[in-house]
mmCIF file with all atom_site columns, C-alpha atoms in Angstrom:
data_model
loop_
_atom_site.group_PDB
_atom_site.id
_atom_site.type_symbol
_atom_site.label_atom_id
_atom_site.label_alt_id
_atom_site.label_comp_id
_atom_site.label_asym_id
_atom_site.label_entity_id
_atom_site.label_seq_id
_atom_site.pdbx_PDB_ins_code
_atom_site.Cartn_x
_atom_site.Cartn_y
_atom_site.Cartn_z
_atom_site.occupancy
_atom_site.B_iso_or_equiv
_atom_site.pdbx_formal_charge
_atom_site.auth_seq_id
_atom_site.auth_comp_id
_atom_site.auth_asym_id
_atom_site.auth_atom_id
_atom_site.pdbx_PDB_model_num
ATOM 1   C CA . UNK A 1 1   ? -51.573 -2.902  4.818   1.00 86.00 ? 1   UNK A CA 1
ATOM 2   C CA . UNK A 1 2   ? -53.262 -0.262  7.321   1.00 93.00 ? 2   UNK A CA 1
ATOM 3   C CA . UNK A 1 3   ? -51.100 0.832   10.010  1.00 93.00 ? 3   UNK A CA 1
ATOM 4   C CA . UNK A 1 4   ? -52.862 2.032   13.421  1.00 95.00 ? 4   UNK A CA 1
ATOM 5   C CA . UNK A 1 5   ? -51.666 3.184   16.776  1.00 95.00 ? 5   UNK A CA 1
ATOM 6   C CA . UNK A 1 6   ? -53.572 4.110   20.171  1.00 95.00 ? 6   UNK A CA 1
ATOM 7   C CA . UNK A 1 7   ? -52.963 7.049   20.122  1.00 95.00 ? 7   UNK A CA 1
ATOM 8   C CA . UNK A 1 8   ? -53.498 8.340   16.671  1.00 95.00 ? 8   UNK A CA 1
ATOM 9   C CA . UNK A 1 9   ? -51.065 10.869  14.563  1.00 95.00 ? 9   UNK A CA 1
ATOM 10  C CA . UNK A 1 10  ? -48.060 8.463   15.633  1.00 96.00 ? 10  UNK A CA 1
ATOM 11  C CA . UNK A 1 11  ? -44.832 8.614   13.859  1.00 97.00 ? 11  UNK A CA 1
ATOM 12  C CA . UNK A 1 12  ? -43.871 5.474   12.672  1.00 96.00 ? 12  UNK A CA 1
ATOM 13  C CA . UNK A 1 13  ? -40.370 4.134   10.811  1.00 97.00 ? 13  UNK A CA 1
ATOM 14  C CA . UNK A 1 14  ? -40.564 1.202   8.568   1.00 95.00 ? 14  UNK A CA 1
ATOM 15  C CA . UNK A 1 15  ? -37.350 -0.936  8.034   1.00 95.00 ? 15  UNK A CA 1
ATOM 16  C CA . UNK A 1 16  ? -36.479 -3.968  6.752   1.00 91.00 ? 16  UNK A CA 1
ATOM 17  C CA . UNK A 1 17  ? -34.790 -6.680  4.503   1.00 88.00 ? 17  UNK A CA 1
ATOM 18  C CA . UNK A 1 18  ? -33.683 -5.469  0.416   1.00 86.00 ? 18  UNK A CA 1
ATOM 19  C CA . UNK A 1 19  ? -33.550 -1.827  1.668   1.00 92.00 ? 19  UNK A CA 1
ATOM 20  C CA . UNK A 1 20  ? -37.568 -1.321  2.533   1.00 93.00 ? 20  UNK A CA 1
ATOM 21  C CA . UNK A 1 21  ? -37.581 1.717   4.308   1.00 95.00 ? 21  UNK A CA 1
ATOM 22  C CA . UNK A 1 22  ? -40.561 3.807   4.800   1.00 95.00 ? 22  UNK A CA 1
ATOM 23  C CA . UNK A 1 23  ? -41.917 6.427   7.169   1.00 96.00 ? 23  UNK A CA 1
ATOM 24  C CA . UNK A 1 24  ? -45.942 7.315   8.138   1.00 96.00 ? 24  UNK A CA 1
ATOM 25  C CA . UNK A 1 25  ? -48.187 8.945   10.165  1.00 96.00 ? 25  UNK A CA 1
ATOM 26  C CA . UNK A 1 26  ? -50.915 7.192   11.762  1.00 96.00 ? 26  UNK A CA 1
ATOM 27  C CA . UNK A 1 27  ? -53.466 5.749   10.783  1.00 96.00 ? 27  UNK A CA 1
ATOM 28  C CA . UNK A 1 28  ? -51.859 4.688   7.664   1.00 95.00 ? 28  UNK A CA 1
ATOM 29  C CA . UNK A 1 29  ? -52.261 2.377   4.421   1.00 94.00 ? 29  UNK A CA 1
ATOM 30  C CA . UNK A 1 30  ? -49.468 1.349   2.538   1.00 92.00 ? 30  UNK A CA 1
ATOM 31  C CA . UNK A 1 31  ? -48.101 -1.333  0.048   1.00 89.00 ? 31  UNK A CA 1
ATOM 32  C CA . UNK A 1 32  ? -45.060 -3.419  1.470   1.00 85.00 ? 32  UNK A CA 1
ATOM 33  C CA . UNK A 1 33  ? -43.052 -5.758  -0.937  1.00 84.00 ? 33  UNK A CA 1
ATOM 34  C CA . UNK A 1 34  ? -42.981 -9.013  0.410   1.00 78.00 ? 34  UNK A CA 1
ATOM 35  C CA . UNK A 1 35  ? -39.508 -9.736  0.101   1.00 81.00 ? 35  UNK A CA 1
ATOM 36  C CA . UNK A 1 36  ? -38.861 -7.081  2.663   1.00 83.00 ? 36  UNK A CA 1
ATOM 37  C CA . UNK A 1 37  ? -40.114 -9.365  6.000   1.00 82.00 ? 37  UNK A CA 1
ATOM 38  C CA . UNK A 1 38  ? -39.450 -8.640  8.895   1.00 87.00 ? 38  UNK A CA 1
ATOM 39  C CA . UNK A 1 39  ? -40.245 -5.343  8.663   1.00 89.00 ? 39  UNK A CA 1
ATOM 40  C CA . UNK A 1 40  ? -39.063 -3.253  12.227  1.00 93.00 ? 40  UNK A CA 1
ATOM 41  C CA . UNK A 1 41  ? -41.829 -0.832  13.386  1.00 94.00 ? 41  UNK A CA 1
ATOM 42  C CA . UNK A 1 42  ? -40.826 1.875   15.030  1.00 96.00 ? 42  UNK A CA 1
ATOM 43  C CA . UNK A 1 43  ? -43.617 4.394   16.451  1.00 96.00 ? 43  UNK A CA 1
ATOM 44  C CA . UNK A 1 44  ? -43.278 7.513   18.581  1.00 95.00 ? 44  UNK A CA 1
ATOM 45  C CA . UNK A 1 45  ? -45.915 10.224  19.679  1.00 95.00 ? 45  UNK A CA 1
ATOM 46  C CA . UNK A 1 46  ? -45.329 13.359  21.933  1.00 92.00 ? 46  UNK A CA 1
ATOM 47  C CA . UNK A 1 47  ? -45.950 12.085  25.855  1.00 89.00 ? 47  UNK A CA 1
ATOM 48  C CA . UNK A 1 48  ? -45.717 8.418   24.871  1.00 92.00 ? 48  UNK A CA 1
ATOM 49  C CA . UNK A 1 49  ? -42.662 5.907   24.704  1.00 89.00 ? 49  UNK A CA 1
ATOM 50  C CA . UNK A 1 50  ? -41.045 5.240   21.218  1.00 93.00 ? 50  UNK A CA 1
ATOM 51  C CA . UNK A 1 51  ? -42.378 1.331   20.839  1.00 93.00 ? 51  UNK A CA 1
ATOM 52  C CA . UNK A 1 52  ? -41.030 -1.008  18.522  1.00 95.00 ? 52  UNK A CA 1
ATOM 53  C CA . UNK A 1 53  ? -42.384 -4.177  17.041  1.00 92.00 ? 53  UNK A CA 1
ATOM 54  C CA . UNK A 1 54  ? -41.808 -6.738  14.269  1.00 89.00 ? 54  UNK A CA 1
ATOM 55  C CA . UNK A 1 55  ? -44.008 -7.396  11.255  1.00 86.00 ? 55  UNK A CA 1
ATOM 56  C CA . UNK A 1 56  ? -43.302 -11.028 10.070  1.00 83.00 ? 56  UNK A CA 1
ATOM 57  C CA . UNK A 1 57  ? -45.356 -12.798 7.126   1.00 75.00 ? 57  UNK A CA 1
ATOM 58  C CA . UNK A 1 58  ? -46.978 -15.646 7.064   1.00 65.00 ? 58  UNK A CA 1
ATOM 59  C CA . UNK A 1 59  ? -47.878 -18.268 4.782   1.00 56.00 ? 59  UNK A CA 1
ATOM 60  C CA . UNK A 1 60  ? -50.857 -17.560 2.446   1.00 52.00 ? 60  UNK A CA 1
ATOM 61  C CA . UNK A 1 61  ? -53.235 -20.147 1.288   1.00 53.00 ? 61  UNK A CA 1
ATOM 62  C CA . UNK A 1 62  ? -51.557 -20.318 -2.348  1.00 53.00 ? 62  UNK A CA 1
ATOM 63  C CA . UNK A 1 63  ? -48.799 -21.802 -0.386  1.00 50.00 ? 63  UNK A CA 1
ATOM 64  C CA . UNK A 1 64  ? -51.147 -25.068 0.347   1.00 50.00 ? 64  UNK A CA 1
ATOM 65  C CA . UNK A 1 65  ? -52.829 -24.487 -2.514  1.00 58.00 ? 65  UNK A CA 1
ATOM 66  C CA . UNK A 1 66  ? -49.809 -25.584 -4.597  1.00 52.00 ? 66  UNK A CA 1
ATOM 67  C CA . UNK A 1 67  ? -48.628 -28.294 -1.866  1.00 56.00 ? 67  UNK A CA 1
ATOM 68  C CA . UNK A 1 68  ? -52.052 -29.737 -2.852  1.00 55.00 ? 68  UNK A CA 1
ATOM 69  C CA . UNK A 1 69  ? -51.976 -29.487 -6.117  1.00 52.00 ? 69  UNK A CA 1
ATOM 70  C CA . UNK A 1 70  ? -48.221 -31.193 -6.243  1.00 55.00 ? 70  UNK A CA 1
ATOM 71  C CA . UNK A 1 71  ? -49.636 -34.262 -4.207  1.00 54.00 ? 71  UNK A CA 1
ATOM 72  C CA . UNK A 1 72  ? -52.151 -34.759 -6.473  1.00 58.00 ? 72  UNK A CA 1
ATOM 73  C CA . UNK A 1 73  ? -50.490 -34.387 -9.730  1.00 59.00 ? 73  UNK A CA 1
ATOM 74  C CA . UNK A 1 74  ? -47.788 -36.298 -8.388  1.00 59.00 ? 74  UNK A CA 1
ATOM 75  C CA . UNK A 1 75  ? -44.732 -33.101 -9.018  1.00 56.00 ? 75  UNK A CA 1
ATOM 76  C CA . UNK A 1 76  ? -46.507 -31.890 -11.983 1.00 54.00 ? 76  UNK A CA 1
ATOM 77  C CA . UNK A 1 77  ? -47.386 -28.169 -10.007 1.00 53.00 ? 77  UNK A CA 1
ATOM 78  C CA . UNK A 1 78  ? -43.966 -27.603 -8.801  1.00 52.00 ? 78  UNK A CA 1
ATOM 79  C CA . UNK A 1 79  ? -43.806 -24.727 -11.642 1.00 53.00 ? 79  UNK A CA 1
ATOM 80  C CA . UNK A 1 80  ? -46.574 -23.241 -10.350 1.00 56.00 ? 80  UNK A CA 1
ATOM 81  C CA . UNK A 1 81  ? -45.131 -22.886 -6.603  1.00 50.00 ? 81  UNK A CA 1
ATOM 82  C CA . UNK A 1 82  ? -41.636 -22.074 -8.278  1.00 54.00 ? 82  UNK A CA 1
ATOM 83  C CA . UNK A 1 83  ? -43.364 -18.786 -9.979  1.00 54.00 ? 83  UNK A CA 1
ATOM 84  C CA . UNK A 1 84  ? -45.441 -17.726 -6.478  1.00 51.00 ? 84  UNK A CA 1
ATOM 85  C CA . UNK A 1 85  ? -42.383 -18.340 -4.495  1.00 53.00 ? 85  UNK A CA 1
ATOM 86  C CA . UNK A 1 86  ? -40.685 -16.101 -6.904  1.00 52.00 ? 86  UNK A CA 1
ATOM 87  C CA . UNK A 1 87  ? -43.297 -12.873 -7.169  1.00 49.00 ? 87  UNK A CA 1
ATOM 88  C CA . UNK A 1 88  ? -43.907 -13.347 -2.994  1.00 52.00 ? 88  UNK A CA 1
ATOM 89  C CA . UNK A 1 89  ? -47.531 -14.986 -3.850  1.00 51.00 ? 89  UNK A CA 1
ATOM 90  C CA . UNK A 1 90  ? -46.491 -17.773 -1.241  1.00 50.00 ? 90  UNK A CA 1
ATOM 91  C CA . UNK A 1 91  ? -46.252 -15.241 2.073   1.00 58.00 ? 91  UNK A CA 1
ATOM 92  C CA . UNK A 1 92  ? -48.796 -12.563 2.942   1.00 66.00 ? 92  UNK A CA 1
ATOM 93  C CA . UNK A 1 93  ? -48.685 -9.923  5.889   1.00 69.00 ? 93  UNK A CA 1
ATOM 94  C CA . UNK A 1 94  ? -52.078 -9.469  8.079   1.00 74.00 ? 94  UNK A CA 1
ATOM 95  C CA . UNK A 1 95  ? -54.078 -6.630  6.528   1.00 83.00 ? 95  UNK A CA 1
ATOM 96  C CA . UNK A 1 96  ? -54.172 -4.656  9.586   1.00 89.00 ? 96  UNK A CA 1
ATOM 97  C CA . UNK A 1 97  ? -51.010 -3.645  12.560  1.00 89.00 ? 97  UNK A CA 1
ATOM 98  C CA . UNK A 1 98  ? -52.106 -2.055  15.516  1.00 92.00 ? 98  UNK A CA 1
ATOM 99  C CA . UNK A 1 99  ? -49.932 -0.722  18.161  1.00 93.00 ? 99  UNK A CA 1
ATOM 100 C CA . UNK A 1 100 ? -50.377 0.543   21.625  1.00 94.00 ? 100 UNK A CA 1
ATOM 101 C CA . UNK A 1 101 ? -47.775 3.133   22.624  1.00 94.00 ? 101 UNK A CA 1
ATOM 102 C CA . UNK A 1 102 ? -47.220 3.340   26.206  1.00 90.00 ? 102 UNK A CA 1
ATOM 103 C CA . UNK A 1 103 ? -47.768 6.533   28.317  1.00 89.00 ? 103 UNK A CA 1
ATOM 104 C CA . UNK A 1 104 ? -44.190 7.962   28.883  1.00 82.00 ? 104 UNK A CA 1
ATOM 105 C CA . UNK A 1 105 ? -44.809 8.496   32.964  1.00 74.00 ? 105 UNK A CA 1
ATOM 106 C CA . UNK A 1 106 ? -42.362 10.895  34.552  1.00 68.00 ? 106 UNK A CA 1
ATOM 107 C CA . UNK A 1 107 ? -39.710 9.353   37.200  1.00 67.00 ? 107 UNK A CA 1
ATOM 108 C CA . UNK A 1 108 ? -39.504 10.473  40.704  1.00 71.00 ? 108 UNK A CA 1
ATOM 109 C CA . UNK A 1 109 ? -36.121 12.383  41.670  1.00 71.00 ? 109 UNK A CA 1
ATOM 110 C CA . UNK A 1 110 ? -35.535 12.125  45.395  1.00 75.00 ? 110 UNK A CA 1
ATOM 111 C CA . UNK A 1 111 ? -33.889 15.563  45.646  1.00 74.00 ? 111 UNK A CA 1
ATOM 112 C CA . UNK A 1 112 ? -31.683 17.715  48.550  1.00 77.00 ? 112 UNK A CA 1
ATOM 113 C CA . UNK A 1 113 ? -30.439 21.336  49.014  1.00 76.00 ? 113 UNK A CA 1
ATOM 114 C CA . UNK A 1 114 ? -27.148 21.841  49.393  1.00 78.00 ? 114 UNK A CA 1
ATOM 115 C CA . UNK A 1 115 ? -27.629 23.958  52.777  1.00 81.00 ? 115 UNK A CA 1
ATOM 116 C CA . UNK A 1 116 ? -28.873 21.259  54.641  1.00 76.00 ? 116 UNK A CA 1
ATOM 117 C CA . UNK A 1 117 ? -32.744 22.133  53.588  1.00 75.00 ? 117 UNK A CA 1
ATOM 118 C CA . UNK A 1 118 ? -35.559 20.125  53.631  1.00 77.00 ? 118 UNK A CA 1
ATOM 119 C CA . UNK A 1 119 ? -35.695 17.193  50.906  1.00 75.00 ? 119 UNK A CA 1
ATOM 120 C CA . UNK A 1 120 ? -38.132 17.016  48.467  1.00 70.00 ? 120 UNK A CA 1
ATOM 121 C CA . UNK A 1 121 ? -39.222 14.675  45.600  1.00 69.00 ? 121 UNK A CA 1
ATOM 122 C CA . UNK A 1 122 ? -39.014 15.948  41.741  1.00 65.00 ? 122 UNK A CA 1
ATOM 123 C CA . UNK A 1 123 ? -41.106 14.779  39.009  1.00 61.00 ? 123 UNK A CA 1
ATOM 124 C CA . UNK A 1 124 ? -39.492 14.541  35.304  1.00 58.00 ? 124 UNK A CA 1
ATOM 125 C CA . UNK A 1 125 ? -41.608 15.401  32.465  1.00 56.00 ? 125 UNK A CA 1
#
């Protein structure tokens, strides 16, 4: 799977079900065992909020494949969809996971002296 994020050189932690854990830079490939859907990404880049997202399979087309091929043998392929169901042949994630981080704006502090100066607004960073 290639990972992506606007903007590039992201920081991104992988987590999810059998104890997948994993942790890239952007842009990124990597190989993700099926069994570990959903996957939580978490991605954070200097000036942008951290942004997290879930990475779900779906079903791939061995999974009709073998519903076919059980209609038409009348139960004689259930084997085979027993053994993809087993490896993870059945589910599939999208080859490529982009992900727009957000521009981490400063809030406005409404701020006032203690000696009864003037009042002034304060940007954060």
């Amino acid at each position: 799977m290639h990972i992506a994020t606007q903007p590039n050189g992201a920081n991104c932690a992988l987590s999810g079900a059998d104890g997948f854990a994993a942790e890239v830079s952007t842009p990124a490939t990597l190989q993700i065992p099926h069994k570990a859907a959903p996957i939580t990404v978490a991605c954070s880049a200097p000036g942008y909020r951290r942004t997290v997202n879930t990475l779900n399979t779906s079903g791939s087309g061995w999974l009709w494949a073998n519903t076919a091929f059980i209609v038409f043998t009348g139960g004689g392929a259930v084997l085979g969809m027993m053994v993809d169901e087993a490896v993870g042949a059945s589910t599939s994630y999208r080859r490529d996971f982009n992900m727009d981080l957000d521009a981490d704006a400063g809030r406005r502090i409404r701020a006032t002296q203690r000696n009864g100066g003037p009042t002034f607004d304060l940007k954060t960073p």
